[in-house]
Coordinates of C-alpha atoms in Angstrom, one line a residue:
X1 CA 119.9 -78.2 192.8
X2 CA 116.4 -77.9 193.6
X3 CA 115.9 -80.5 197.2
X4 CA 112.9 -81.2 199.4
X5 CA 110.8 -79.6 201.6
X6 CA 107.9 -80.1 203.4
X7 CA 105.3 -77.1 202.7
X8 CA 105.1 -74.5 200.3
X9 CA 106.0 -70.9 200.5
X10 CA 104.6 -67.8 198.7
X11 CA 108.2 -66.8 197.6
X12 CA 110.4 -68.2 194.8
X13 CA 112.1 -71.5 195.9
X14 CA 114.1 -74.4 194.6
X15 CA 112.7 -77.0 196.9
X16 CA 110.2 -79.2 195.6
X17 CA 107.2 -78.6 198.2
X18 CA 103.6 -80.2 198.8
X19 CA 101.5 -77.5 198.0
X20 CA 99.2 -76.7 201.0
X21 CA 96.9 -73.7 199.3
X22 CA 93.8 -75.6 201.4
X23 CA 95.4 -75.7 204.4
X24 CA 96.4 -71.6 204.5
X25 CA 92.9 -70.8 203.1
X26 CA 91.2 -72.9 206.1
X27 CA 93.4 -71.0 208.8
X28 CA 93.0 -68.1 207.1
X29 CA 89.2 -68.1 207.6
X30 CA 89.4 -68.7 211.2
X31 CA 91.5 -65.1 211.1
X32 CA 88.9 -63.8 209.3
X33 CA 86.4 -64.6 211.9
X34 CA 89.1 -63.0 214.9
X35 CA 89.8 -66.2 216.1
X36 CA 92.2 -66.9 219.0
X37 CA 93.8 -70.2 218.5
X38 CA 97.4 -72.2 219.0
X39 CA 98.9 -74.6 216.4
X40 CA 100.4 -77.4 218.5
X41 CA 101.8 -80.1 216.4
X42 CA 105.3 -82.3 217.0
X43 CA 108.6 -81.0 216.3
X44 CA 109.2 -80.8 212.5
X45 CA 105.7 -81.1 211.5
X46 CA 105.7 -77.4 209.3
X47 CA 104.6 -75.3 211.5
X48 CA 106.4 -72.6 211.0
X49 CA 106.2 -72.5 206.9
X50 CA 102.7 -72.9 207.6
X51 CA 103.0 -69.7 209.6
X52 CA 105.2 -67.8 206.9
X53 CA 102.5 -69.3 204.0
X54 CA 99.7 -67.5 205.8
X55 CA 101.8 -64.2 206.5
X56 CA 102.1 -64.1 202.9
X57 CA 98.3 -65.0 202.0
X58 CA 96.9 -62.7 204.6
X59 CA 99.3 -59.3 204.1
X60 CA 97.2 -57.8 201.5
X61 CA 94.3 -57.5 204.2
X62 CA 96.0 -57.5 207.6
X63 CA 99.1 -55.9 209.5
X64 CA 101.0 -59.3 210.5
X65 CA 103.0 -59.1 213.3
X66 CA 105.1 -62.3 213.6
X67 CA 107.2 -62.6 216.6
X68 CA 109.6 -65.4 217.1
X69 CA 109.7 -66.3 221.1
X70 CA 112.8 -68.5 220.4
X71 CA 114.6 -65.0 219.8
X72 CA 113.9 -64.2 223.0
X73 CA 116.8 -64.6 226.0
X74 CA 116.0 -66.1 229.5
X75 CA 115.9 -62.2 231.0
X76 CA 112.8 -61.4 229.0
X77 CA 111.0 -63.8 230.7
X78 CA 112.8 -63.3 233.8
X79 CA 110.8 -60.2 234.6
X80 CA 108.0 -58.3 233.7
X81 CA 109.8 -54.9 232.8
X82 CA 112.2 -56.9 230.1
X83 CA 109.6 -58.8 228.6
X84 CA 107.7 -55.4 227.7
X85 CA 110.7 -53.9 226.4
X86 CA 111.6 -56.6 223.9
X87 CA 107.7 -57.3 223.3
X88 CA 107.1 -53.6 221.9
X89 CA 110.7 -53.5 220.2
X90 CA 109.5 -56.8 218.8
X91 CA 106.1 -55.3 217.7
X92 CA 106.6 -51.8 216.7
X93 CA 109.9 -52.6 214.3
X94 CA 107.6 -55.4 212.5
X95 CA 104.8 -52.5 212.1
X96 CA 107.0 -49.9 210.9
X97 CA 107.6 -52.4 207.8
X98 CA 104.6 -52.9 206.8
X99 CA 102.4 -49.3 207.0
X100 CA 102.6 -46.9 204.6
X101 CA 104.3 -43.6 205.0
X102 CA 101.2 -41.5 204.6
X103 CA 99.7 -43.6 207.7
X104 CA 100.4 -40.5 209.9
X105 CA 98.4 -41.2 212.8
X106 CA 99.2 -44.7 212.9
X107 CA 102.7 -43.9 212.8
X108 CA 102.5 -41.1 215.7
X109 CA 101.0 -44.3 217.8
X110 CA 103.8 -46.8 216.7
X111 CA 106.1 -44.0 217.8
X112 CA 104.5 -43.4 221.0
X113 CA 104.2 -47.2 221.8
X114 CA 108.3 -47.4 220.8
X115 CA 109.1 -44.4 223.0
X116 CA 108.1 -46.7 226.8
X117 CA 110.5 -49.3 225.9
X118 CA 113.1 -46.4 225.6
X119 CA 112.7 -44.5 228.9
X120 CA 114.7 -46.4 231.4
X121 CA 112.7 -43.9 234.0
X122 CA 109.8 -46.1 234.5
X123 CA 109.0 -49.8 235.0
X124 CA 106.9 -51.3 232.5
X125 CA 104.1 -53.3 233.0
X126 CA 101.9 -55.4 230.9
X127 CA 99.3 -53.0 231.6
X128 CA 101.0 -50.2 229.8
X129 CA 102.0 -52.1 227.1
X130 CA 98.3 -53.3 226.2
X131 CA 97.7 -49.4 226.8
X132 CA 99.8 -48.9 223.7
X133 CA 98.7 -51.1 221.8
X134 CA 95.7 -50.3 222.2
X135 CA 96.1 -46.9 220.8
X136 CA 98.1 -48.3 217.7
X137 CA 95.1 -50.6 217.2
X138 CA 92.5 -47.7 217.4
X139 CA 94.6 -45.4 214.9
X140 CA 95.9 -48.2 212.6
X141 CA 93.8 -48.7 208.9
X142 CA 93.8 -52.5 209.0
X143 CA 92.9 -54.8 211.3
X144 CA 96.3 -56.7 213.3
X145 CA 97.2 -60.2 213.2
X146 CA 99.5 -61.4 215.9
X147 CA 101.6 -64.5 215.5
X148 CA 104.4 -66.0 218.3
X149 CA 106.0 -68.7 217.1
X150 CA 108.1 -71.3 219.2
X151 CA 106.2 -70.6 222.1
X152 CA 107.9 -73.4 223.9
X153 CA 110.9 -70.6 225.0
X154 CA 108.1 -69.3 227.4
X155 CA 105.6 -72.4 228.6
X156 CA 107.8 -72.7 231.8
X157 CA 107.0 -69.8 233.3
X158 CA 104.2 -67.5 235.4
X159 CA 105.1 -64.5 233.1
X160 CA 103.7 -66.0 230.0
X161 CA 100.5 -67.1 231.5
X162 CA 100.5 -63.5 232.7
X163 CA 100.7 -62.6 229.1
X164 CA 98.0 -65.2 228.0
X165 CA 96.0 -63.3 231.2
X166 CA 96.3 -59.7 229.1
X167 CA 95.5 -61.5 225.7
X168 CA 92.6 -63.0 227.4
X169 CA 91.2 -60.2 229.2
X170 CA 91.2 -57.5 226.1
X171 CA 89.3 -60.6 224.0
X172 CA 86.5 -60.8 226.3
X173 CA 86.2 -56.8 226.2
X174 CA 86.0 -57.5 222.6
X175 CA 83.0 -60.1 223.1
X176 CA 81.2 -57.2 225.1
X177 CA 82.2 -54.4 223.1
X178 CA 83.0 -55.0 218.9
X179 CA 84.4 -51.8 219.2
X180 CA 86.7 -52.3 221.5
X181 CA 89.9 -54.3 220.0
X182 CA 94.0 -55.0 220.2
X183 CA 94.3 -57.9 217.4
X184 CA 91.9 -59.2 215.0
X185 CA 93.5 -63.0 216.0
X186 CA 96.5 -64.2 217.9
X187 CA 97.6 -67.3 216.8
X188 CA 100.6 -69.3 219.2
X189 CA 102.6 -72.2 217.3
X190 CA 104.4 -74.7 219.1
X191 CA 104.5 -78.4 220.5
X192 CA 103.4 -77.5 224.3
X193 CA 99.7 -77.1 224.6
X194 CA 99.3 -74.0 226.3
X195 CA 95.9 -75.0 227.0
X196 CA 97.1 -77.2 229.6
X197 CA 100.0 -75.0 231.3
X198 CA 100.6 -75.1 234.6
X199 CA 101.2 -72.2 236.8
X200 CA 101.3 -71.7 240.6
X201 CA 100.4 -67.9 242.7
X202 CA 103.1 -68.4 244.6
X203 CA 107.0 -69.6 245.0
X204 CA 105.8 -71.8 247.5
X205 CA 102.1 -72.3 246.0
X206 CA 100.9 -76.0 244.8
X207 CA 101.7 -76.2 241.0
X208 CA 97.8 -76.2 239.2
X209 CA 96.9 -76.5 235.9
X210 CA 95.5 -72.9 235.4
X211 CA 96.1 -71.6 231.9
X212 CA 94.2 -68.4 230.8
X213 CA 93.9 -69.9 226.9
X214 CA 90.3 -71.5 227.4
X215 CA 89.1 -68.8 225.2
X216 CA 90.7 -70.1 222.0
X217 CA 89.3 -72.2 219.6
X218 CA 90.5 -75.5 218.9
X219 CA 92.9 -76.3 216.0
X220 CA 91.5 -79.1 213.9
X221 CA 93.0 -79.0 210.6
X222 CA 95.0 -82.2 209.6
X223 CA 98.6 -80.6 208.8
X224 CA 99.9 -84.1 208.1
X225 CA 100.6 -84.0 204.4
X226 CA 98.3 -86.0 202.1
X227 CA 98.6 -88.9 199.3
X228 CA 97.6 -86.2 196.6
X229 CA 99.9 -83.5 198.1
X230 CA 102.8 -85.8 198.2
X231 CA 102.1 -86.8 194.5
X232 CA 101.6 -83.3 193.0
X233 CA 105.2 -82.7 195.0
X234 CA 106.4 -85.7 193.4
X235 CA 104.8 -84.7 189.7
X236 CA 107.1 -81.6 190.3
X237 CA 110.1 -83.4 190.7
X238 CA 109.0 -86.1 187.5
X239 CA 108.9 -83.2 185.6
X240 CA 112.7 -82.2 186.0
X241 CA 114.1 -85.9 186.1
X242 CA 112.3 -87.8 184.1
X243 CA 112.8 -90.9 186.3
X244 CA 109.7 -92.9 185.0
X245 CA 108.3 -93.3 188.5
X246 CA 105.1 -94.4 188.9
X247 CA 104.1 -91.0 191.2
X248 CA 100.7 -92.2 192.4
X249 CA 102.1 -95.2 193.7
X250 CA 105.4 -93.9 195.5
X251 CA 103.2 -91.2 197.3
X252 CA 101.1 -94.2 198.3
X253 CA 103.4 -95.8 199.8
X254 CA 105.6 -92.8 201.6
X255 CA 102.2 -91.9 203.2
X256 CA 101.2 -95.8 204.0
X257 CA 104.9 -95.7 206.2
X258 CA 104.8 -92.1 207.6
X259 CA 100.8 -91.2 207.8
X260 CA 102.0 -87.8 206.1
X261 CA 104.3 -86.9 209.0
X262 CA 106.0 -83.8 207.2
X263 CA 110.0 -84.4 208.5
X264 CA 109.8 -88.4 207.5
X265 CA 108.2 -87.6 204.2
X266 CA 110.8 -85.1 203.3
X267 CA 113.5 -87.2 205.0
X268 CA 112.5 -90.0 202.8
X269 CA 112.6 -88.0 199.7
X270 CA 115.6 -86.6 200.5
X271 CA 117.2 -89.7 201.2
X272 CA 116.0 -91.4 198.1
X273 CA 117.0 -88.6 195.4
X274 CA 120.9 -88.4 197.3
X275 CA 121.8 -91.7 199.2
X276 CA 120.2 -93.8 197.5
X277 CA 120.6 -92.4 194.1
X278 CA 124.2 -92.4 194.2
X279 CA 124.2 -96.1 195.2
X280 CA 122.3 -97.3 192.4
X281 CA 124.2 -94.9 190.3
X282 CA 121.6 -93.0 188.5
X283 CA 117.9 -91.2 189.4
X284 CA 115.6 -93.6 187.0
X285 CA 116.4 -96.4 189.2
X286 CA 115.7 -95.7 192.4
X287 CA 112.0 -94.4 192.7
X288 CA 111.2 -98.0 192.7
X289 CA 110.0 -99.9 196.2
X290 CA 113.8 -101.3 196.2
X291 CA 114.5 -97.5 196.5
X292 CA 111.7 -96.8 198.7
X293 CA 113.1 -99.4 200.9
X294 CA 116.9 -98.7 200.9
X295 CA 115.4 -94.8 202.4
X296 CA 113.3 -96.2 204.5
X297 CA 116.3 -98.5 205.9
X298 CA 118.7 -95.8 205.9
X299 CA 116.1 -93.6 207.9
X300 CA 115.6 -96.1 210.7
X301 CA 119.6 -95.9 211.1
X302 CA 119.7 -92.5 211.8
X303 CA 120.3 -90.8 214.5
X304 CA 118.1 -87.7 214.4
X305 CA 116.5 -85.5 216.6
X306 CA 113.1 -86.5 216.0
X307 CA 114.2 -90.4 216.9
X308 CA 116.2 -89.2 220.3
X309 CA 113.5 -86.8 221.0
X310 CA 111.2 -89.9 220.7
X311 CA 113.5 -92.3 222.8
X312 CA 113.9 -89.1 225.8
X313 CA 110.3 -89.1 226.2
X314 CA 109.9 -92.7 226.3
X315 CA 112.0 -92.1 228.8
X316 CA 110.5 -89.4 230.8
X317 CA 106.6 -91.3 230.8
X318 CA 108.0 -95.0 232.0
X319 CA 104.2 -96.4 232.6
X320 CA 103.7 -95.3 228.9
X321 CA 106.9 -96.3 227.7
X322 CA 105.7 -99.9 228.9
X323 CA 102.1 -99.3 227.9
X324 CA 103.8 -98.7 224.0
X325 CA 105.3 -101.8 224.5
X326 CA 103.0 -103.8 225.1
X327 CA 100.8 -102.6 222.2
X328 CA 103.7 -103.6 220.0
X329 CA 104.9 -106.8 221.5
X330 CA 101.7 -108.2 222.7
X331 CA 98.6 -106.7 220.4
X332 CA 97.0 -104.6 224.0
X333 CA 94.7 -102.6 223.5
X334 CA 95.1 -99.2 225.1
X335 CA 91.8 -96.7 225.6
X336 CA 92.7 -93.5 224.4
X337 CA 91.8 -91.0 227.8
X338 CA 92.3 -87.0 226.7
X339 CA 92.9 -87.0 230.8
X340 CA 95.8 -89.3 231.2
X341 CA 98.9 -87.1 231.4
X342 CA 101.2 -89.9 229.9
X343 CA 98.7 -90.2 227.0
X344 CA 98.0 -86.0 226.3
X345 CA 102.1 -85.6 226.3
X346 CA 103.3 -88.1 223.9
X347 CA 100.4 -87.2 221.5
X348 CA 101.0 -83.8 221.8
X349 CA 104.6 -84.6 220.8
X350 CA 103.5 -86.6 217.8
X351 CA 104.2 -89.7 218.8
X352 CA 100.6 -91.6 219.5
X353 CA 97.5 -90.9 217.5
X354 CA 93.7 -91.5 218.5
X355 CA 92.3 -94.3 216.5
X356 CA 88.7 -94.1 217.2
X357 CA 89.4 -94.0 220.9
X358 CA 92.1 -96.6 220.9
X359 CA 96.0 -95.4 221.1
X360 CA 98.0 -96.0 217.9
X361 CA 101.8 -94.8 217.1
X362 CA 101.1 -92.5 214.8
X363 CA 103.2 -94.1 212.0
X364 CA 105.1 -97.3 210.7
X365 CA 108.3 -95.1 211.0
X366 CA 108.1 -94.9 214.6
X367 CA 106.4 -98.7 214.9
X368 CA 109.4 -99.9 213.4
X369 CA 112.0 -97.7 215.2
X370 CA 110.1 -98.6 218.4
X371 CA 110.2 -102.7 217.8
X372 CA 113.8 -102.3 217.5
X373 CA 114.3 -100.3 220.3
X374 CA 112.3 -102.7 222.3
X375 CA 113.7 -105.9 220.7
X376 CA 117.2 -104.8 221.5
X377 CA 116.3 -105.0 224.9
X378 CA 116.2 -108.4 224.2
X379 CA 118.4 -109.5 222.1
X380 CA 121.2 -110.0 224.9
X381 CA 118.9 -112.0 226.8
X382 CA 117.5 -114.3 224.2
X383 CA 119.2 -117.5 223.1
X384 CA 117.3 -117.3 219.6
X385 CA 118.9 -113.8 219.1
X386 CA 122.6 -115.5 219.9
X387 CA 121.8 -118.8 217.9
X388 CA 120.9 -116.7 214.9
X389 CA 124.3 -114.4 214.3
X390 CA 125.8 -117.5 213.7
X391 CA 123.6 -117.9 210.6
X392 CA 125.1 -117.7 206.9
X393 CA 122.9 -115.3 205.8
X394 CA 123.6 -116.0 202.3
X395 CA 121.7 -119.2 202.7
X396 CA 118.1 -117.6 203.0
X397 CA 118.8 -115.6 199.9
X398 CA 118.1 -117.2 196.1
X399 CA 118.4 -115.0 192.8
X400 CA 118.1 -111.5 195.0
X401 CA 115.0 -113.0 196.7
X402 CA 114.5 -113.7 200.3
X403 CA 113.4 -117.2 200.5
X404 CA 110.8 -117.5 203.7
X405 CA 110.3 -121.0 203.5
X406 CA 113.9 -121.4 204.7
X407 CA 113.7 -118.5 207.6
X408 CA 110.3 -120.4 208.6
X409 CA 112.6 -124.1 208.5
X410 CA 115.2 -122.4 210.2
X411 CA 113.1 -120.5 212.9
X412 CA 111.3 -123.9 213.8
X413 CA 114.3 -125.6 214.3
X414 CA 116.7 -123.6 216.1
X415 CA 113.4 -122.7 218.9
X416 CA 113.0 -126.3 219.2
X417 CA 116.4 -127.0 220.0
X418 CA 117.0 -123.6 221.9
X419 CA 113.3 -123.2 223.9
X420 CA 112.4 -126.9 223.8
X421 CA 108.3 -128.0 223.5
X422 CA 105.8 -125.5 223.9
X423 CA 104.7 -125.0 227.2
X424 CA 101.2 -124.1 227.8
X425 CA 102.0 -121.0 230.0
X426 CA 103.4 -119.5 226.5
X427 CA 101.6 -117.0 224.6
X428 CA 101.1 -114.8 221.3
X429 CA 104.3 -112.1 222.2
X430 CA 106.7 -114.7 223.1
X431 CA 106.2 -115.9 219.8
X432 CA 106.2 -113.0 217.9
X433 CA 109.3 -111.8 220.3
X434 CA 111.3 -114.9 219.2
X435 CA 110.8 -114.8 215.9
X436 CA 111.4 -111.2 215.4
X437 CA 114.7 -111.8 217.1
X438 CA 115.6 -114.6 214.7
X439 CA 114.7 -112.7 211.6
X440 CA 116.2 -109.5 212.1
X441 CA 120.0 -110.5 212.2
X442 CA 118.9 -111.9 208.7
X443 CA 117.3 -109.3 206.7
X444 CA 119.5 -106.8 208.8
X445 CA 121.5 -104.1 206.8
X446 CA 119.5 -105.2 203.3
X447 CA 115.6 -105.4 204.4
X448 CA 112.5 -103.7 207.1
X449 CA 110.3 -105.5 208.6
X450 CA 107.0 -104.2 210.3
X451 CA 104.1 -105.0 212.0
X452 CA 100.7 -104.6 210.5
X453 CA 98.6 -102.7 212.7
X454 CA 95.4 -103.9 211.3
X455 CA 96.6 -107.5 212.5
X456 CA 98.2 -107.0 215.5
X457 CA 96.1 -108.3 218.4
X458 CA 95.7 -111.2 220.7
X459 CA 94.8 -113.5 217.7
X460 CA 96.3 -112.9 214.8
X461 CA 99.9 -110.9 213.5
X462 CA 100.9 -110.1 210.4
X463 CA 104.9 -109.1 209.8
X464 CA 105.6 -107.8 206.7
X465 CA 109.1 -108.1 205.3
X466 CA 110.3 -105.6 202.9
X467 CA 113.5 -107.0 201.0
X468 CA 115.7 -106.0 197.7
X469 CA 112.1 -104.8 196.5
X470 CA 110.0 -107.7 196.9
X471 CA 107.3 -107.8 199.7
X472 CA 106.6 -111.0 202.0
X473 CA 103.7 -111.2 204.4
X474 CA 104.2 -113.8 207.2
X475 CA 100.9 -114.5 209.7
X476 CA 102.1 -115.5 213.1
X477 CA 99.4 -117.1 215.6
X478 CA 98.7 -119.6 217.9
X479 CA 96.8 -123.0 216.8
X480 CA 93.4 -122.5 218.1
X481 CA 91.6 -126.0 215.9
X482 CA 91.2 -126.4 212.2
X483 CA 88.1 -124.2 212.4
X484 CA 90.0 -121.1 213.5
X485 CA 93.3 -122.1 211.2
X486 CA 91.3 -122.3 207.8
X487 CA 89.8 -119.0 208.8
X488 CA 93.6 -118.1 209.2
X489 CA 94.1 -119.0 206.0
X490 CA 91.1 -117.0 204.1
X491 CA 92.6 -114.1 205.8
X492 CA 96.1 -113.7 204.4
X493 CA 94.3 -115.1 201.2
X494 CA 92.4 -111.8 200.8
X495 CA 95.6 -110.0 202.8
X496 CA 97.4 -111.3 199.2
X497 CA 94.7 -110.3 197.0
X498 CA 94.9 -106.7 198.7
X499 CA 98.6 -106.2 198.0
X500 CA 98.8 -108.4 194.9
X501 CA 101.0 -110.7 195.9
X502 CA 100.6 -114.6 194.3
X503 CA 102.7 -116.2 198.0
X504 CA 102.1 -115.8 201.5
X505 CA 103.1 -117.5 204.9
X506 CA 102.1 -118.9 208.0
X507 CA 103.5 -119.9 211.6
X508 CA 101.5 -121.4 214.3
X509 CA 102.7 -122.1 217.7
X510 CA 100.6 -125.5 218.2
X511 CA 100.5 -127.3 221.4
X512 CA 99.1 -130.5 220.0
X513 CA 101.2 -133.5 220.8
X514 CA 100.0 -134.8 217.3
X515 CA 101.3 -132.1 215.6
X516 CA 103.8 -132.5 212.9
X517 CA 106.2 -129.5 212.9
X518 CA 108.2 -128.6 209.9
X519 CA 106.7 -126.4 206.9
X520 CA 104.5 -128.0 203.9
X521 CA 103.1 -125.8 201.3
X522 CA 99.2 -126.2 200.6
X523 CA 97.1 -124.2 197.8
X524 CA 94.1 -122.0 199.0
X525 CA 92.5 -120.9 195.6
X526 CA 95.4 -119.4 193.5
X527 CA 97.1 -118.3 196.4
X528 CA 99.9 -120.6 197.4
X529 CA 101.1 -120.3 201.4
X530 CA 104.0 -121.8 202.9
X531 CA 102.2 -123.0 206.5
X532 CA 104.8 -123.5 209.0
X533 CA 104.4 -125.2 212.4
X534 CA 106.1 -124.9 215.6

C-alpha cells in the first residue's frame, strides 16, 4: 500500500510525495555556480531526500560524493588521524562507484588517495588528505560534488572546524586561482548552523564563536512544502481512491495548520488515510474537515520526537520559554534580533519564524501544542479548570453541534461565582487563560481549539473552535465603550464573511457596574453573533 511522504525521489516509490522538481533545480544552480553552502532546517523537515533528489538530478554532470557523518563513531572525531582514515575510506569507495573503468588516471589517483588510509606507518593529517584529493580532483573528468549529511554528529568539536578550516582554505585558492580546485561545491545538511559554531584554541581557552564557514552562501530556498505541492500530492492519492475530496481545499487547510512543515503534513496524511479511516470505516468519508480535525486531534496527542524535542528546548532557553508564553497567553509582541541566542536556536530548530521582524511559532501545530502545554500548568491551580470537570459535557452538544451560546452562559456564570466581580487590576490574558481552561475539558477528546495569530494582541483575540466538522469563531476582549465594541463587532463580521460562516461570537470582560451580564444575540447585517458579557 502506497503511504506518505514528504519529498520526492528520482527512483520508483510507492509513497505518495510532493513533488519538489523546483526546489532540486534551484539548489542545483547554486552547484552549478561552485557554491559552498549548508542546508540547516529542523529535524524532519526533508533534508536528506532533498539531498538524495539532487544526487540523482546532478549525477549525469558531476561525481557526487555523499557522506553520512551520522555513520561516523565518536573516535573519528576523537583525533585527527581516524577522522582521515574514515574520511578517504568514505570518499574513495563512493568514487570507485561512480567512474568509469576506462578512467585510468583517475583511478591510479583514487588508488593512491585509498592507499594512506591503509598504511598504519604514518599519522595522517588533514593536510595529506587535501593533498590527495587534490590529485584525484586534477586527474578526475568531471567536476566533484561533496555532500555531508547530519552534520550535527561533528558540531561539538575543534576537529570539524579544523575540517571547515581545510574546506575553507582550498576555496579561497580557488577565488585566486580558477585552476586550482578540490570540489566544485560542498554542501553540509543539518539542524546546527555551522555558521555560528563555537570553538576554543585551547583546553583551557575561552569558548568563542569562531567558525571557518563565512565563505558559504546563504541558503534561502523555502523547503516548507507548498498549498500547490500538497495538492498535486493529494491529486496523486484522488486518483487511486476515489474519495471525492475536494483536494484544493484539504491542502488549504493542512498548510493553514502546519505552514508546510514537511513531518506534520505527512503526519497528518498519514494519520487521516489509517486512524482516522478505520474509525469512520471507509476512505470517502474522512477527507472531510471532520477528518481533518480528528488527525489533527490525534496529532496533538502524540508523543513524538518532534513534540519532546520541542518541549526539551523550551526547556533548555527558560527566558524564551517564557518570552513564548507570553506571546501566546498575553498577545506580546516579541522583536525578532538574529543576535539573541535564545531567538537564533529555537528558529534554527524550527520552532519560531520571522514575521517581518516580529517572532511567530512557526505553525498552528506547535501554537496549539504550546497553549496546552502552558495551560496545563494551570489547570491545577485554577478553580475554573476544577469547576469545569464537573460539567456534563453532553449538555453543550445539540444534533452533533457544539452549541457556544451555552459554553459562553456557562463560562459567565461559573467565573462569577468562582473569581467574583471584575477587578480593575485584571487584564486581556487572565481572560483568555480562564476561559481557555473552561473550554478545553469540554471540547476535549472530540474538538481543537486555536488561537488566531492575526488577532492575538493586547486588544482583540480570536479562538477558533474546531468540532465534529463545524467551525466556531469566538472574539474574546475587554469592553473599551460602544465605539470600540461596534468596531468589535464589524471585525468578526468580515472574520465570518472570510471563512463563510453565517454565526459568530463575542465575550467582553466589562467593568461597568451598569453592565448586564448574561448573553443576548443581536444581528449585524446577515451575520448573527451571540455577544456575551462578563
Amino acid at each position: 500500500m502506497k503511504k506518505f511522504n514528504t519529498t520526492a525521489v528520482c527512483i520508483p516509490s510507492k509513497h505518495y510525495m510532493v513533488d519538489i522538481t523546483d526546489r532540486v533545480a534551484k539548489i542545483k544552480e547554486m552547484v552549478d555556480e561552485g557554491e559552498y553552502f549548508a542546508i540547516n532546517r529542523a529535524r524532519q523537515y526533508g533534508k536528506t531526500t532533498t539531498l538524495s533528489a539532487l544526487e540523482c538530478a546532478i549525477s549525469e554532470e558531476y561525481y557526487v560524493v555523499s557522506i553520512d557523518f551520522q555513520d561516523y563513531g565518536a573516535e573519528s572525531f576523537h583525533k585527527e588521524d581516524s577522522f582521515c582514515r574514515d574520511f578517504i575510506d568514505d570518499f574513495c569507495g563512493l568514487l570507485f562507484n561512480q567512474f568509469a573503468s576506462d578512467t585510468v588516471e583517475m583511478r591510479d589517483a583514487v588508488r593512491e588517495l585509498a592507499a594512506l588510509s591503509e598504511n598504519d606507518d604514518r599519522t595522517l593529517r588533514l593536510f595529506t588528505m587535501f593533498k590527495g584529493i587534490k590529485r584525484v580532483w586534477d586527474a578526475s573528468d568531471k567536476p566533484i560534488v561533496l555532500i555531508i549529511d547530519e552534520v550535527d554528529s561533528a558540531t561539538n568539536n575543534q576537529l570539524f572546524i579544523d575540517f571547515l578550516a581545510a574546506l575553507r582554505s582550498h576555496y579561497l585558492k580557488r577565488q585566486k586561482d580558477p585552476k586550482y580546485n578540490t570540489f566544485r561545491s560542498v554542501i553540509l545538511s543539518g539542524v546546527t548552523d555551522v555558521k555560528h559554531l563555537k570553538s576554543k584554541i585551547r583546553e583551557e581557552a575561552d569558548v568563542k564563536e569562531n567558525s571557518p564557514w563565512n565563505i558559504a552562501t546563504d541558503f534561502t530556498i523555502d523547503m516548507s512544502l507548498s498549498e500547490t505541492g500538497i495538492k498535486g500530492m493529494l491529486d496523486e492519492y484522488e486518483k487511486d481512491h476515489r474519495s471525492g475530496m475536494d483536494t484544493a481545499a484539504v491542502a488549504k487547510q493542512i498548510r493553514e495548520y502546519t505552514n508546510g512543515y514537511p513531518f506534520l503534513v505527512s503526519r497528518i496524511c498519514e494519520l487521516i488515510d489509517t486512524d482516522v479511516a478505520e474509525e469512520f470505516g471507509d476512505k470517502k468519508s474522512v477527507w472531510t474537515n471532520q477528518g481533518l480535525d480528528e488527525a489533527v486531534k490525534l496529532l496533538l496527542s502524540e508523543d513524538n520526537t518532534l513534540f519532546r524535542a520541542l518541549t526539551k528546548n523550551l526547556n533548555n532557553y527558560p527566558e524564551l520559554k517564557a518570552a513564548i508564553k507570553s506571546i501566546l497567553m498575553e498577545g506580546v509582541k516579541l522583536t525578532y534580533n538574529p543576535d539573541q541566542n535564545d531567538i537564533v536556536q529555537m528558529k534554527m530548530l524550527g520552532f519560531i519564524r520571522n514575521d517581518r521582524n516580529v517572532v511567530r511559532i512557526d505553525n498552528r501545530i506547535f501554537e496549539t501544542r504550546l497553549y496546552n502545554l502552558f495551560l496545563s500548568d494551570e489547570e491545577l491551580k485554577s478553580d475554573i479548570f476544577v469547576n469545569t470537570g464537573d460539567l456534563n459535557k453532553n449538555a453543550f452538544i445539540e444534533d452533533g453541534r457544539l452549541n457556544v451560546r451555552k459554553v459562553l452562559e456557562g463560562f459567565i456564570s461559573t467565573y462569577h461565582e468562582v473569581c467574583g466581580p471584575l477587578e480593575e487590576k485584571f487584564k486581556e490574558k487572565d481572560g483568555r487563560e480562564q476561559f481557555l481552561l473552561y473550554l478545553k475539558p469540554i471540547i476535549n477528546g472530540i474538538g481543537n481549539y486555536y488561537i488566531e495569530a492575526q488577532t492575538r494582541d493586547q486588544r482583540r483575540t480570536d479562538v477558533i473552535i474546531d468540532y465534529l466538522g463545524k467551525r466556531y469563531i469566538i472574539e474574546l476582549k475587554i469592553w473599551r465603550g460602544d465605539r470600540y465594541h461596534a468596531d468589535g463587532e464589524r471585525q468578526i463580521s468580515e472574520y465570518l464573511e472570510y471563512f463563510g460562516l453565517g454565526t459568530g461570537y463575542m465575550l467582553s470582560f466589562n467593568f461597568n457596574k451598569s453592565k448586564e451580564p448574561g448573553v443576548k444575540q443581536v444581528h449585524i447585517g446577515d451575520k448573527i453573533l451571540y455577544e456575551g458579557v462578563v
